[in-house]
Each structure stands twice: as C-alpha cells, then as structure tokens.
Coordinates of C-alpha atoms in Angstrom, one line a residue:
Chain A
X280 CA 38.3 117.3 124.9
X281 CA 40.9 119.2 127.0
X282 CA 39.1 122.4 126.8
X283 CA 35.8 121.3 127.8
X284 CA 38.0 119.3 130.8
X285 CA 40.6 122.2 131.8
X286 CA 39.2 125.0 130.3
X287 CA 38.8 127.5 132.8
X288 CA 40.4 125.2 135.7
X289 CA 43.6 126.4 137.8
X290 CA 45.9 123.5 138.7
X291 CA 44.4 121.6 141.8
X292 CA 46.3 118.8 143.2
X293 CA 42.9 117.2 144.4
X294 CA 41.5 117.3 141.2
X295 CA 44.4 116.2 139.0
X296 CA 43.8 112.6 138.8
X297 CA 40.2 113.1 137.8
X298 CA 41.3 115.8 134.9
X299 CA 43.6 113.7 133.6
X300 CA 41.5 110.7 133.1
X301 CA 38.7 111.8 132.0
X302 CA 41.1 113.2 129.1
X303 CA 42.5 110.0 128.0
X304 CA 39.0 108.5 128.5
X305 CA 37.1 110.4 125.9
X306 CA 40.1 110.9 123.8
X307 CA 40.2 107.1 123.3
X308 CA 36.0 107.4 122.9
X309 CA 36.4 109.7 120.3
X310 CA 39.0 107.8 118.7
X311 CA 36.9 104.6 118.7
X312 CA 34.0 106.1 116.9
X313 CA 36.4 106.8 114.1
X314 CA 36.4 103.2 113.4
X315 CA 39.4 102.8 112.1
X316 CA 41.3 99.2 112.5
X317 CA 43.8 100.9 115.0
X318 CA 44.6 100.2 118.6
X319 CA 45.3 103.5 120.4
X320 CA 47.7 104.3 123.4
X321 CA 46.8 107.8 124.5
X322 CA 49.1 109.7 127.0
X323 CA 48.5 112.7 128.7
X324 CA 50.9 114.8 130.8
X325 CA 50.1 118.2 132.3
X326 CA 52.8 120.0 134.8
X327 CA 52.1 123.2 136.7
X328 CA 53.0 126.2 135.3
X329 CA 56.6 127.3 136.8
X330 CA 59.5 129.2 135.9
X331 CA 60.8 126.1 135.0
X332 CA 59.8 123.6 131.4
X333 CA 59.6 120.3 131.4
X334 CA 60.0 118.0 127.9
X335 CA 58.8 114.9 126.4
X336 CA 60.1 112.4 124.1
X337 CA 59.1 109.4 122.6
X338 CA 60.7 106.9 120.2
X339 CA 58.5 104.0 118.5
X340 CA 59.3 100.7 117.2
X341 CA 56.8 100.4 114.1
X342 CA 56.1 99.7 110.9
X343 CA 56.1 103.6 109.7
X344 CA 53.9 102.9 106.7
X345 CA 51.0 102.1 108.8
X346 CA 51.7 103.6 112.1
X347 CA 51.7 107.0 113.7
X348 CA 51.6 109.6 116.4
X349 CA 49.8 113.4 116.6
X350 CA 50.4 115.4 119.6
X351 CA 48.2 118.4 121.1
X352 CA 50.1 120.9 123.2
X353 CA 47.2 123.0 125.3
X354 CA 48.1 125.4 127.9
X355 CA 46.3 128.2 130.4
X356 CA 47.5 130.5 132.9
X357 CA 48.4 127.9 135.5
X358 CA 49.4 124.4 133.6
X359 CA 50.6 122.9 130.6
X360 CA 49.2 119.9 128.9
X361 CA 50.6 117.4 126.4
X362 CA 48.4 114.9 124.8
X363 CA 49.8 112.0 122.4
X364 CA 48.2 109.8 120.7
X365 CA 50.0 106.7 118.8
X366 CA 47.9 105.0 116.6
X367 CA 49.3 101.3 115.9
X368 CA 47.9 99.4 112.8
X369 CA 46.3 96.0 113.4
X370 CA 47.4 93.7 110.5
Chain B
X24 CA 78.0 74.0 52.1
X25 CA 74.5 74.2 51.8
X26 CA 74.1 73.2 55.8
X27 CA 76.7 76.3 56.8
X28 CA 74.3 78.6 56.4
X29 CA 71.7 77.2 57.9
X30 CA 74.0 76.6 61.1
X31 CA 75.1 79.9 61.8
X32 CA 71.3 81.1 61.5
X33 CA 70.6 78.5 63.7
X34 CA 73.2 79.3 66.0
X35 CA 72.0 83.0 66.2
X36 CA 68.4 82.1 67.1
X37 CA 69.8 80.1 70.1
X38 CA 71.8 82.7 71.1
X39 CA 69.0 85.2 70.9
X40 CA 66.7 82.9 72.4
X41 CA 69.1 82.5 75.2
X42 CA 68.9 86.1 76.8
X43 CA 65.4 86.2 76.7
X44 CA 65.4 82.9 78.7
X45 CA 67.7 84.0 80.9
X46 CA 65.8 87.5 81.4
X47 CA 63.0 86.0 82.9
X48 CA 64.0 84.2 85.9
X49 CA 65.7 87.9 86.9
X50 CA 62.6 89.8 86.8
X51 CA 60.4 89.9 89.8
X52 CA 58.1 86.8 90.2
X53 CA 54.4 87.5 89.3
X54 CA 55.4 88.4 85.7
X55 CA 53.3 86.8 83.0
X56 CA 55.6 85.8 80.0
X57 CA 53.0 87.1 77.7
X58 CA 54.0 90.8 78.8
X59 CA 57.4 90.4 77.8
X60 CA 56.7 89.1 74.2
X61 CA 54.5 91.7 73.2
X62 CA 56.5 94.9 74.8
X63 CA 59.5 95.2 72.3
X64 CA 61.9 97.2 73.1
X65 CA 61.9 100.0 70.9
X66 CA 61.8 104.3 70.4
X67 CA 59.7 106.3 72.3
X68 CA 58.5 106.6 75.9
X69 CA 59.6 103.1 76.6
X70 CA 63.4 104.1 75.7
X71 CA 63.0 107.6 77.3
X72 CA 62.2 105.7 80.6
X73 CA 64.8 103.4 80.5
X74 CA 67.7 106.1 79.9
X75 CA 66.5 107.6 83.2
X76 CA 65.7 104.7 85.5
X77 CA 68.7 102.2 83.9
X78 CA 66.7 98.9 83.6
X79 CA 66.3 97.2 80.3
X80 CA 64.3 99.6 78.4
X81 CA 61.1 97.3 77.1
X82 CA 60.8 96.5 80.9
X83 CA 61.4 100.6 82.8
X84 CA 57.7 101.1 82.2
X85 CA 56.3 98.3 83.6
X86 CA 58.7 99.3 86.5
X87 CA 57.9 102.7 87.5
X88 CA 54.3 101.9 87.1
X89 CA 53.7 99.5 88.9
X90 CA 56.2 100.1 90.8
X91 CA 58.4 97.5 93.3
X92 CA 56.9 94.4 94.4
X93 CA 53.5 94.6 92.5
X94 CA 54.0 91.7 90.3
X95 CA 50.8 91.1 87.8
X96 CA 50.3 88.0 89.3
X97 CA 49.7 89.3 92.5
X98 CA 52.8 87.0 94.1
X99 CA 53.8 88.9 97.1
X100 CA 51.0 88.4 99.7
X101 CA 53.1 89.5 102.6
X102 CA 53.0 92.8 101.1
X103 CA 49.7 93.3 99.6
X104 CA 49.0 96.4 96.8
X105 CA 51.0 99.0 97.1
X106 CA 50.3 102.7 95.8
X107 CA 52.9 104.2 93.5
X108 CA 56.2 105.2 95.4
X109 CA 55.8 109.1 95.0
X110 CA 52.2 109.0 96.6
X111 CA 53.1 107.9 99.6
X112 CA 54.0 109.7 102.9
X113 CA 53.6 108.4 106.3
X114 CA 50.7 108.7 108.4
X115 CA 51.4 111.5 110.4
X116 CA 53.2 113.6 107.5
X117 CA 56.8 112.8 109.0
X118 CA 59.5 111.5 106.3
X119 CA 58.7 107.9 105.4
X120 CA 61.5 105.6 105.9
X121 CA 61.9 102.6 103.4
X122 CA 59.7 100.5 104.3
X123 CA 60.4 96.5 105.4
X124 CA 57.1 95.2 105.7
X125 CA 57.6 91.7 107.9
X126 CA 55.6 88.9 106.6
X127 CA 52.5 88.6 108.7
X128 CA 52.9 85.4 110.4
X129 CA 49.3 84.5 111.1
X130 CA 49.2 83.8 114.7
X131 CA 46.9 85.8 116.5
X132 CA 48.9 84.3 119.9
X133 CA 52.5 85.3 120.5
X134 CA 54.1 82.2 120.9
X135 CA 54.2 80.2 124.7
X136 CA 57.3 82.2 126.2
X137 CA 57.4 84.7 124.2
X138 CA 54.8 87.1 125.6
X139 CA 55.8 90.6 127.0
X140 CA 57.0 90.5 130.5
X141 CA 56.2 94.2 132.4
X142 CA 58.4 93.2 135.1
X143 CA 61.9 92.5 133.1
X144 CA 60.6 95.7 131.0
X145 CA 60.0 97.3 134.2
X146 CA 63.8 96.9 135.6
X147 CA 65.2 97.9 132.1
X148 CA 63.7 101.0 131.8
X149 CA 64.6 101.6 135.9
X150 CA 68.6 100.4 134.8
X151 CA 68.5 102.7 131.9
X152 CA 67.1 105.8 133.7
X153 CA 69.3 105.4 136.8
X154 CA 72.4 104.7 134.8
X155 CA 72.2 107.8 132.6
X156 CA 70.5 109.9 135.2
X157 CA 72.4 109.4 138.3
X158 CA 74.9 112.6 138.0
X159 CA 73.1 114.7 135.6
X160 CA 71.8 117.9 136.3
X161 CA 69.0 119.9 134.9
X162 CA 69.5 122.6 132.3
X163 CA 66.9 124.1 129.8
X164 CA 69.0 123.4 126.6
X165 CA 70.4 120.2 127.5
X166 CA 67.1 118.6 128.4
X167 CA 65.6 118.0 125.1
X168 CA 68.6 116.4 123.9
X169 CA 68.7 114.0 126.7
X170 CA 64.9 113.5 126.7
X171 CA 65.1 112.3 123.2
X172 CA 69.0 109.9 123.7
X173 CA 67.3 108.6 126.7
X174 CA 64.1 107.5 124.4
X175 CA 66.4 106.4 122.3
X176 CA 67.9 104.2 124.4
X177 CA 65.6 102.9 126.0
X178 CA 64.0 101.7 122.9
X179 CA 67.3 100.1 122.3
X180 CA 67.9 98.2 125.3
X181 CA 64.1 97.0 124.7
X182 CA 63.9 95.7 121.3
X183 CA 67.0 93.6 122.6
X184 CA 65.1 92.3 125.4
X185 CA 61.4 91.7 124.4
X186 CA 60.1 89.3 121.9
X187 CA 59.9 89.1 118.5
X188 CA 56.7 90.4 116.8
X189 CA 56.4 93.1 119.4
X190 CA 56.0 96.8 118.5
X191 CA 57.1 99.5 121.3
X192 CA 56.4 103.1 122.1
X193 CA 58.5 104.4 124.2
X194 CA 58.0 107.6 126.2
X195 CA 60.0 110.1 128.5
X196 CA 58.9 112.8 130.3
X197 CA 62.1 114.9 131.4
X198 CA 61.8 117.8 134.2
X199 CA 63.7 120.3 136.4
X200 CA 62.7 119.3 140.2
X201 CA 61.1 122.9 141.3
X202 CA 58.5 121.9 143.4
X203 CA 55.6 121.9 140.6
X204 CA 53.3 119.2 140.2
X205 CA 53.2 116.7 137.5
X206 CA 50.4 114.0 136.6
X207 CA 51.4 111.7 133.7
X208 CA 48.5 109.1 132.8
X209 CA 48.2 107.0 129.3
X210 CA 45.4 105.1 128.4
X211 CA 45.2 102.1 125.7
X212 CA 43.1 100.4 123.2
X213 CA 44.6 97.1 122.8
X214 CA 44.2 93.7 123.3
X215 CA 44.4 93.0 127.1
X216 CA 46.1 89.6 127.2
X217 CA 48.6 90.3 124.6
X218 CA 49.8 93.9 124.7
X219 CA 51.4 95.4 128.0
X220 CA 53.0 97.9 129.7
X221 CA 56.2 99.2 131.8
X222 CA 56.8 102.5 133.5
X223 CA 58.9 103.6 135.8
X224 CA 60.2 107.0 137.4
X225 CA 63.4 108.6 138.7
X226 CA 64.3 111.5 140.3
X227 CA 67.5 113.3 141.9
X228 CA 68.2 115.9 143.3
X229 CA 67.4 118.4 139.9
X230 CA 65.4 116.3 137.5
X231 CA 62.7 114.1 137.6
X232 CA 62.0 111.7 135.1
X233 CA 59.5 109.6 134.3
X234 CA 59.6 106.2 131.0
X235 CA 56.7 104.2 129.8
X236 CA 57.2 101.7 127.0
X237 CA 54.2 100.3 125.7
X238 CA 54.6 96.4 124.2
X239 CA 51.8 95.6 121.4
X240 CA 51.8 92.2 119.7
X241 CA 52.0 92.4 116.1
X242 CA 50.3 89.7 114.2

C-alpha cells in the first residue's frame, strides 16, 4: 500500500493530506477483506526527512489475548513513514 | 465386644469417606464426580505429575491437561475453551500477560451516561501533554523514553476517567521542532455511535507533540 502511494514521491506539502489518506483508506480495505471479527484503528505518520528523528509510542488498554498491534516502518530519500495498525477483538 | 470391631471399621470408612467429600467442593466447578471415582491415585504418570505440579496426584493430570478453567462440564461461559497454556502467545508475538478475561456483559449499548466523552478526553490528554511538556527540551536519547512515560500516562489518567467497558489505544508522536513537516492521520473500523476519539497537539519551543487515544466499547 505505501509503496504503490509514496513510492517514488518526494515530500510535498500540497500533496500530503492526499498521501496519507489514501494510506489509511486502503490499509483498512485490505484489512476488511480479511474478514476477521476485528475492528481496526489504523494510524499513519510520515515526517520529512531532517537531521533531526522523531518517535512514536503507544500504550493500549486491552484484553492481550485477543488484541494486537503490527507496525510498518517505510522510508525513501525525503520522508519517513510509520504505519500502525491495532486490531481490537469484538467479543 | 462383638460390636467393637465393627465400630472402629465403621469409624474408618467415615473418616475416609470424609476427605473425598470434602475434596470435591475444592476442585473447580464443572467436574463430574464420576471422574474422581474412577482415577485412583496410584504409580505411574499420574504420580510423576503430581510430584512436579504439587496438586493431589489422581487429580495433576486432569490439570495440566485441561488446563485452568476448562471444567468438563463446560461451567465457565465467561471464558469459553481455552487452548493449553504453553500454546499460547499473543497476537502479535509480544509476551502474553496473564490473562483476566472480564465477563462479557451482554449489552451491545454502553450504559445511558456512560458513553465516551471526546471532549473531557480531549482536555486530559491537552492537561497531560502541557504538564509534562512545558519545560522539556528535545534531545535524541531522551525522547523515546518520554514518548513511551508520556503514553504511559496518558493511558493512566484515562482509564481513571472514561467508562467502564472501554478499551483505549493511546498514541504519541514525539519530535524535535526543526522546521520539517509532519502529517499524522488514523483511520478506524468501529462502531460509529459507540467508539470515539481524542487528540490533541503541543508544541514549544523544541518539541512538538502530538496524543490520540482511541475509546472502543467493549461488549
């Protein structure tokens, strides 16, 4: 999903919103046609590249048996992008 | 003097009678009498077990097989089948905690006053970002560390405040303020009239930082 979205794109402010959603929006499409009894909360955060790092956490209140997170770091010569996905168990 | 004897014996029967009595209310509900009558204790695998895992040894095996909660009669529905303790790991291979399954209360609606409020969320997580924030500085090996107490806290100061039967993800996004741009967006699958959401951002003059918590109703 992120490659066929930033691959090959340099950072552009204008563009940025559009990136970015259509991330999460065929994440979650793809994650739907697992069919899985889940609901999803997807989160996507990409900085410019800089001298500088920037970090994410994240803390869940959950029943850890049936609940869980995966994370894809993705990066090219001018940004960074970090995509979670917590999957929450329904019943 | 005949009748001596026969008290004595009929003293010991009671008495041997008694533990087994006594047994049964201790072990787990859900198991049949029958199972206990026919499993004496004796040699073998049955003792082996029971030297290892300390319970009475014509009862370990039953134990570690089925192991806790998975009564024969099936009398735990708030927890369902479980698979065998050392088969289990979490879903996304990180350590599995011990588990404490709440029993599923059956409403699909959180109860009248008790749904999740974004604005009260919303000022929490702006209180708990500007208190711990206001005089910190940036520095590369600092940040995770604070990234991850401020989660941390955040979660805290939730759970206290939101309702009961609410799960919460809670995430930070920590950064030096260097003039780069940053786009955090999340996207959910949930159920739109019981699940909600709360973010909010901060920034001084070296960091920025941005929270969103994420309420979802658990049944």
């Amino acid at each position: 999903c992120i490659d066929g979205v930033l691959g090959g794109e340099d950072y552009n402010q204008n563009n940025i919103n559009q990136w970015t959603a259509s991330i999460v929006e065929q994440s979650l499409a793809h994650l739907v046609k697992l069919g899985k009894a889940y609901k999803y909360i997807v989160t996507c955060a990409v900085a410019q590249r800089s001298a500088y790092g920037f970090h994410t956490a994240s803390s869940c209140f959950w029943d850890t048996t049936s609940d869980g997170t995966c994370t894809v770091r993705w990066e090219n010569r001018t940004m960074n992008c970090i995509v979670n996905v917590f999957a929450i168990a329904i019943v | 003097m005949a009748g001596r004897p026969v008290l004595p014996g009929r003293q010991e029967e009671e008495t041997a009678k008694d533990p087994g009595l006594k047994l049964s209310p201790a072990q787990p509900p859900g198991r049949l009498p029958s199972i206990d009558e026919t499993r004496p204790a004796g040699p073998g695998p049955a003792s082996r077990r029971g030297s290892v895992l300390g319970p009475a040894p014509s009862f370990s095996r039953r134990n570690s097989l089925a192991g806790p909660g998975l009564g024969a009669g099936g009398r735990r529905p708030s927890q369902g089948p479980m698979p065998p303790l050392g088969s289990r790991v979490s879903f996304s291979g990180l350590p599995l905690a011990p588990a404490r399954r709440v029993a599923p209360s059956y409403r699909t609606e959180p109860a009248p006053g008790e749904r999740w409020e974004a604005a009260s969320a919303q000022r929490v997580l702006e209180a708990a970002l500007a208190s711990r924030l206001r005089d910190a500085t940036y520095s590369g090996a600092e940040a995770g560390r604070l990234a991850q107490e401020l989660c941390e806290q955040v979660r805290v100061r939730l759970r206290e405040l939101c309702p009961p039967r609410y799960k919460l993800v809670c995430n930070v996004v920590l950064g030096p303020r260097a003039g780069q741009g940053v786009r955090v967006v999340s996207r959910a699958l949930w159920d739109a009239a019981r699940d909600g959401l709360a973010s909010s951002s901060f920034t001084n003059a070296s960091l920025f930082a941005v929270a969103t918590v994420h309420g979802l109703y658990c049944e």
